[in-house]
């Protein structure tokens, strides 16, 4: 392409960052030393540019990680290497929260101020932190900024620490306290060595259920060394793959159909049917994607699974690939999960070295391998078609459907995509058999389901329950409301979910059970809100979340989420435009247009929680108030 | 080609072809909207090869760019042809049925091995082979060229060398396969169509054909001279010899657009009588005895033009011409009366209808049909004919009668550019267009293009370093004919020993002072594309200022 | 001579639009089927010459059996499809789309249809409050300042006038993506601009928002040709509007052929008071599909200079 990039050359660090992903330039045309041969021949073309574009996101990460920001010359060099227009690359990069376009301090601490931590801390963690260490965005060597949910809700508070440089550092602190900022500062400059668990320990897994209490998907979590493939195999790992190879693709699909397993990602689509559609599609190649872009506020289950049972993800994706005829798989992990990325990459490398990935998987003669991709701070990238765009190096904008991914997904080819919990459920189906799996749970919602219990509850953590278990049973397992206070509501399903009142605790947690109650299981979020929690504040935080995370593509969501946040702000301030009824009519109209006319699920559900709160009368100022304090001793209140 | 002076294909075919070879054409800048059609083809999966000395903006879109030595096109084409034959990739059936002279052609190019091709063109042998194999194997392929092929002393042979490749592979006469010369000006094609050639009537009918001439004689009521005239380069030779003493120039600026302008101006000045009809007082007009102010064709007159896909389209006046300016037709009509003829001030449509009556390929193109169909592609022999998407489909006809006369292979031999490189003139200068400018800048000089920058001599970084000059510094550029002073610009699309300039700013830097006026004896096109030059850094600014002062003082 | 190009055999499907049985070409969109049936569907981001992006959502219709409404511009017809274009849900969504745009974008130079639809659907942009002042800086993705209570945020930003040929007034931008498509894959393939940022802060931008002369822009103006709101405008038109002298009733549009290279691009020359004020190209002519290069679109000054 006849690109025009800025003439200014990148500096050495920028060049090295890009080359660390792309290798050295292959010719003078790509930014290398000019040779006489360059004057006589050059390769190029659209097909080549298309192949390269998928490296865009990893290369942007390399620049952000090593240099701390993406400058115009760096962008120009990267684009020259990829044969991509700088404006396009900027359009992509600027859609992600984790990329900067101006230099900043080497250490940035992203502090969660989202619903679960807000409930657990009894107020806005960012406000507390600002009062303790100064406003967000200040500081020459270290700064902090508020962040949407970091997926460590069971700890009650969390921060993602990112340090620029080579090697640099990326780690999560959970629980997180204001004092941690001082500790990081005192480490002075390089955190590279500070991954020392004694100084800044990695978050531990919290699975409160005991081993005997029906754990299936979670049975290895916290109980084996997540870095050891031998430990994984000793605990039954790779038996499901062996079984899948015995059964062959048709057999696996048969078991899945018999199991009646429905996808855990939100749409509850029959997994067997999806895999079959990909497997049967005559177009080639096929791809399979594990969606680990877990970003729904209040959700941490996929992160726990990857952090603590990474080989299971690798094995499950291998089963999926071999069953659907895909030779290439991707695990798309949200950018805020550095440990998950490291553990998965380690697991994949080990599996490869043992012949469990690669040219001849487990001696079957079949080929499958996977690549781990990091997101960069975009909730919308968890929408499956936006995720494909993200992998392809395009803006993470959802695509119009149809066509569906099984026909035209990643790189426009037939693609299977499941979230991590679904994939691990497949392993369970193969372990116990489809029929036996189908007998778990309810007839319509078979098997077990993970629930992310957080907020003002005694034992927050990740729970695995048979489908159909009541909400009350879950809360009981969690020890009930912290401090024995009255329950005001449970936020069920996530930011795109709904509120469930104390009068509805006998709600069976199954797809059909919650559907009948007008709710959704969503991603298994259960945030407990007691009478001290300002529910209106929670709702406004969710409205802000959708306003921040909308991709901006379609009008209903782009402008609607802005207008929704504005309207809630007016209600909170007690300054309605016109009458209160007029405001409620406006919110109802916004709900209608976003639900009916948005392109994707984000927009279509961006008003769900607001509508639910309005239905339950939870937005009146009488409900809750700030300053309730932390839920339990020893837990950080920032 | 094969008799008709026009591209064989339509733009939409390039959107649906499988492979495109852009040979000596920087269409991205010189034919931007044609390039849109090409891009559609690329987006649909077509492959692109670009043959160009520079890695031009067009070549940067190519799957493979072949950085050929200026003027070695025939050597490359013959090596490609030979490789196609050697690899058994020729379309035997097509050659047998629809062509003549294959054996002679094959024998003539047999010495043009890949290695010989690499030696003569500088393009790696493997890349020549790749082009040969892909072109021959593509189900459909389009071969497009522009002035990089035709502004050489071997212009016609260059074109024939490319036609041979199409015949070898059967890439002509089918939808999606063809030969596409892109016309550089909005009515170059139409000028040829209308007989603005020394030997043709409208519709490419031969002046020296008695039967044809008889029809024109009858219609016009005069006896048309039975001999062909001169083309432009011959006219200048005739001026040199004193055989041509009066000249009527319409809408041309030869004082700046001809190669070796010093000679052109001298000859124009030596004429006994020069009439110039133009929209501007051009450099040529400034030399004229009589200047006839003309209307701007595209915006102020009625008429037709023909595009590179043989599409005849209507021009319509959007504005009245300013002052005393008038459209060409009414000036000519008045002139005809002064010369004793009676044309009765025909309208543009009446003139067109006369053309339709005399030129069979235009016969069906009534004005109202041109309007309704958005233009019509010739040939359009009758008023119920939709026009012709591609030419030479007959070559594929099963029926020998309908297939008609076969297309001949035309073996041609490589000859290097006339202006040879030497120790004194070691650098090859080639010329071309920029996106926002046109020819000598007469039309484009007055709009506020943000892309416009003054003339420069563009050189690769290695040459800049070798010369010890930086971007923007002035250098003296000399050829065997003259010298100019011009600033240097760095251009990474060039290689050592290859320089590039445009002709857009003759008042600032008259590139054609350098170029050679040797022309192709068959087409009359001058060799603008290959000039031998030397580049000398000017003395440092202070020195030259001092030198200037001394000169004036002296 | 062969005169006929290959034409694919076309099949048709039967569907119902607003209770009427309709036959449409297989592969046609619901929009095409509706238009053929004489049913008006409002569109903003749709253009015949561009790939549908279905982002404005003003063309949504109700398809029986579907949960959400579907964009008519890109949904292909299917046999037996039952389409409703005038249900309450459809009208509500269209009204709200128009209302959301009108409350956040300056539509003063948008095509007349937009204002007609705003009236017909009863959009009331004013109920979102008075326009908020421009934000001092554009927020980083994922962050934004709490909205000012009582006012409605807009996309207002200073007019960009960084070259002599055209003006970019993104306060008028509805983010229909047409300019990005015309600059990119659908026509020019220069990719000087893209959508950057996200959510309400998404906007059209060069790389890091550099000025056009520092960008890859080649001034073909094909973005102006497709802009539905006048956010992108010839300098001539912008300045005549600024002085109140722009008057389309005094303009004549003449179709002619570009005076430059031999491609044969059709020009539509807009003349007011014997002055060329704008040049466009017909969308329905298959040489240009509405596109031109910098010379064809802007290189007409010599016509006046010659006078």
CSV table of N, CA and C in Angstrom, one decimal, chain B residues 288-351:
chain,number,residue,atom,x,y,z
B,288,UNK,N,3.3,33.4,-30.7
B,288,UNK,CA,2.4,33.4,-31.9
B,288,UNK,C,2.2,34.7,-32.6
B,289,UNK,N,1.9,34.7,-33.9
B,289,UNK,CA,1.5,35.9,-34.6
B,289,UNK,C,0.0,36.2,-34.3
B,290,UNK,N,-0.8,35.2,-34.2
B,290,UNK,CA,-2.2,35.3,-33.9
B,290,UNK,C,-2.6,34.4,-32.8
B,291,UNK,N,-3.3,35.0,-31.8
B,291,UNK,CA,-3.8,34.1,-30.7
B,291,UNK,C,-5.3,34.2,-30.7
B,292,UNK,N,-5.9,33.0,-30.7
B,292,UNK,CA,-7.4,32.9,-30.7
B,292,UNK,C,-7.8,32.4,-29.3
B,293,UNK,N,-8.4,33.3,-28.5
B,293,UNK,CA,-8.8,32.8,-27.2
B,293,UNK,C,-9.9,31.8,-27.3
B,294,UNK,N,-9.7,30.7,-26.6
B,294,UNK,CA,-10.7,29.6,-26.7
B,294,UNK,C,-11.4,29.4,-25.4
B,295,UNK,N,-12.6,28.7,-25.5
B,295,UNK,CA,-13.3,28.4,-24.3
B,295,UNK,C,-12.7,27.1,-23.7
B,296,UNK,N,-12.9,26.9,-22.4
B,296,UNK,CA,-12.4,25.7,-21.7
B,296,UNK,C,-13.3,24.5,-22.1
B,297,UNK,N,-12.7,23.5,-22.8
B,297,UNK,CA,-13.6,22.5,-23.4
B,297,UNK,C,-14.5,21.8,-22.4
B,298,UNK,N,-14.0,21.4,-21.2
B,298,UNK,CA,-14.7,20.6,-20.3
B,298,UNK,C,-15.8,21.3,-19.6
B,299,UNK,N,-15.7,22.6,-19.5
B,299,UNK,CA,-16.6,23.4,-18.7
B,299,UNK,C,-17.4,24.4,-19.5
B,300,UNK,N,-17.0,24.7,-20.7
B,300,UNK,CA,-17.6,25.8,-21.4
B,300,UNK,C,-18.1,25.5,-22.8
B,301,UNK,N,-18.0,24.2,-23.2
B,301,UNK,CA,-18.3,23.9,-24.5
B,301,UNK,C,-19.2,22.6,-24.6
B,302,UNK,N,-19.8,22.4,-25.7
B,302,UNK,CA,-20.6,21.2,-26.0
B,302,UNK,C,-19.7,20.3,-26.9
B,303,UNK,N,-19.8,19.0,-26.7
B,303,UNK,CA,-19.0,18.1,-27.5
B,303,UNK,C,-18.9,16.7,-26.9
B,304,UNK,N,-18.0,15.9,-27.3
B,304,UNK,CA,-17.8,14.6,-26.8
B,304,UNK,C,-16.3,14.3,-26.6
B,305,UNK,N,-16.0,13.4,-25.6
B,305,UNK,CA,-14.6,12.9,-25.5
B,305,UNK,C,-14.7,11.4,-25.3
B,306,UNK,N,-13.6,10.8,-25.5
B,306,UNK,CA,-13.6,9.3,-25.4
B,306,UNK,C,-12.6,8.9,-24.4
B,307,UNK,N,-13.0,8.0,-23.5
B,307,UNK,CA,-12.1,7.6,-22.4
B,307,UNK,C,-11.2,6.4,-22.8
B,308,UNK,N,-10.4,6.0,-21.8
B,308,UNK,CA,-9.5,4.8,-22.0
B,308,UNK,C,-10.3,3.5,-22.2
B,309,UNK,N,-11.6,3.5,-21.9
B,309,UNK,CA,-12.3,2.2,-22.1
B,309,UNK,C,-13.2,2.4,-23.3
B,310,UNK,N,-12.8,3.3,-24.2
B,310,UNK,CA,-13.4,3.6,-25.5
B,310,UNK,C,-14.9,4.1,-25.3
B,311,UNK,N,-15.1,4.7,-24.2
B,311,UNK,CA,-16.4,5.2,-23.9
B,311,UNK,C,-16.5,6.7,-24.3
B,312,UNK,N,-17.5,6.9,-25.2
B,312,UNK,CA,-17.7,8.3,-25.7
B,312,UNK,C,-18.7,8.9,-24.8
B,313,UNK,N,-18.4,10.1,-24.2
B,313,UNK,CA,-19.2,10.8,-23.3
B,313,UNK,C,-19.4,12.2,-23.6
B,314,UNK,N,-20.4,12.8,-23.2
B,314,UNK,CA,-20.7,14.2,-23.6
B,314,UNK,C,-20.1,15.2,-22.6
B,315,UNK,N,-19.6,16.3,-23.2
B,315,UNK,CA,-19.2,17.5,-22.5
B,315,UNK,C,-20.3,18.5,-22.6
B,316,UNK,N,-20.6,19.2,-21.5
B,316,UNK,CA,-21.6,20.2,-21.6
B,316,UNK,C,-21.1,21.5,-20.9
B,317,UNK,N,-21.6,22.6,-21.4
B,317,UNK,CA,-21.1,23.9,-20.9
B,317,UNK,C,-21.8,24.2,-19.5
B,318,UNK,N,-21.0,24.4,-18.5
B,318,UNK,CA,-21.5,24.8,-17.2
B,318,UNK,C,-21.4,26.3,-17.0
B,319,UNK,N,-20.5,26.9,-17.8
B,319,UNK,CA,-20.3,28.3,-17.7
B,319,UNK,C,-20.2,28.9,-19.0
B,320,UNK,N,-20.5,30.2,-19.2
B,320,UNK,CA,-20.2,30.9,-20.4
B,320,UNK,C,-18.7,31.2,-20.5
B,321,UNK,N,-18.1,31.2,-21.7
B,321,UNK,CA,-16.7,31.5,-21.8
B,321,UNK,C,-16.5,33.0,-21.5
B,322,UNK,N,-15.4,33.3,-20.9
B,322,UNK,CA,-15.2,34.7,-20.5
B,322,UNK,C,-14.7,35.5,-21.7
B,323,UNK,N,-15.1,36.8,-21.6
B,323,UNK,CA,-14.6,37.8,-22.6
B,323,UNK,C,-14.8,37.4,-24.0
B,324,UNK,N,-13.8,37.5,-24.8
B,324,UNK,CA,-13.9,37.2,-26.3
B,324,UNK,C,-13.7,35.7,-26.6
B,325,UNK,N,-13.5,34.9,-25.5
B,325,UNK,CA,-13.2,33.5,-25.8
B,325,UNK,C,-14.4,32.8,-26.4
B,326,UNK,N,-14.1,31.9,-27.3
B,326,UNK,CA,-15.2,31.1,-27.9
B,326,UNK,C,-14.8,29.7,-28.0
B,327,UNK,N,-15.9,28.9,-28.2
B,327,UNK,CA,-15.5,27.4,-28.3
B,327,UNK,C,-14.8,27.1,-29.6
B,328,UNK,N,-14.1,26.1,-29.6
B,328,UNK,CA,-13.2,25.7,-30.8
B,328,UNK,C,-14.0,25.6,-32.0
B,329,UNK,N,-15.2,25.0,-31.9
B,329,UNK,CA,-16.0,24.7,-33.1
B,329,UNK,C,-16.4,26.0,-33.8
B,330,UNK,N,-16.9,27.0,-33.0
B,330,UNK,CA,-17.3,28.2,-33.6
B,330,UNK,C,-16.1,29.0,-34.2
B,331,UNK,N,-15.0,28.9,-33.6
B,331,UNK,CA,-13.8,29.5,-34.2
B,331,UNK,C,-13.4,28.9,-35.5
B,332,UNK,N,-13.5,27.6,-35.5
B,332,UNK,CA,-13.2,26.8,-36.7
B,332,UNK,C,-14.2,27.1,-37.8
B,333,UNK,N,-15.5,27.3,-37.4
B,333,UNK,CA,-16.5,27.5,-38.4
B,333,UNK,C,-16.2,28.9,-39.0
B,334,UNK,N,-15.9,29.9,-38.2
B,334,UNK,CA,-15.6,31.2,-38.7
B,334,UNK,C,-14.4,31.2,-39.6
B,335,UNK,N,-13.4,30.5,-39.2
B,335,UNK,CA,-12.2,30.4,-40.0
B,335,UNK,C,-12.5,29.7,-41.3
B,336,UNK,N,-13.4,28.7,-41.3
B,336,UNK,CA,-13.8,28.1,-42.6
B,336,UNK,C,-14.4,29.1,-43.5
B,337,UNK,N,-15.2,30.0,-43.0
B,337,UNK,CA,-15.8,30.9,-43.9
B,337,UNK,C,-14.8,31.9,-44.5
B,338,UNK,N,-13.9,32.3,-43.6
B,338,UNK,CA,-12.8,33.2,-44.1
B,338,UNK,C,-12.0,32.5,-45.2
B,339,UNK,N,-11.9,31.2,-45.1
B,339,UNK,CA,-11.2,30.5,-46.1
B,339,UNK,C,-12.0,30.1,-47.3
B,340,UNK,N,-13.2,30.5,-47.3
B,340,UNK,CA,-14.1,30.3,-48.4
B,340,UNK,C,-15.0,29.1,-48.4
B,341,UNK,N,-15.0,28.4,-47.3
B,341,UNK,CA,-15.9,27.2,-47.2
B,341,UNK,C,-17.2,27.7,-46.5
B,342,UNK,N,-18.2,26.9,-46.6
B,342,UNK,CA,-19.5,27.3,-45.9
B,342,UNK,C,-19.9,26.2,-45.0
B,343,UNK,N,-19.6,26.3,-43.8
B,343,UNK,CA,-20.0,25.3,-42.8
B,343,UNK,C,-21.3,25.6,-42.1
B,344,UNK,N,-21.8,26.8,-42.3
B,344,UNK,CA,-23.1,27.2,-41.7
B,344,UNK,C,-23.2,27.0,-40.2
B,345,UNK,N,-22.1,27.3,-39.5
B,345,UNK,CA,-22.1,27.3,-38.1
B,345,UNK,C,-22.9,26.1,-37.5
B,346,UNK,N,-22.3,24.9,-37.7
B,346,UNK,CA,-23.0,23.7,-37.2
B,346,UNK,C,-23.0,23.6,-35.7
B,347,UNK,N,-24.0,23.0,-35.1
B,347,UNK,CA,-23.9,22.7,-33.7
B,347,UNK,C,-23.0,21.5,-33.5
B,348,UNK,N,-22.6,21.3,-32.2
B,348,UNK,CA,-21.8,20.2,-31.9
B,348,UNK,C,-22.5,18.9,-32.3
B,349,UNK,N,-23.7,18.8,-32.0
B,349,UNK,CA,-24.5,17.6,-32.3
B,349,UNK,C,-24.5,17.3,-33.8
B,350,UNK,N,-24.6,18.4,-34.6
B,350,UNK,CA,-24.7,18.2,-36.1
B,350,UNK,C,-23.3,17.7,-36.6
B,351,UNK,N,-22.3,18.2,-36.0
B,351,UNK,CA,-20.9,17.7,-36.4
B,351,UNK,C,-20.8,16.2,-36.0
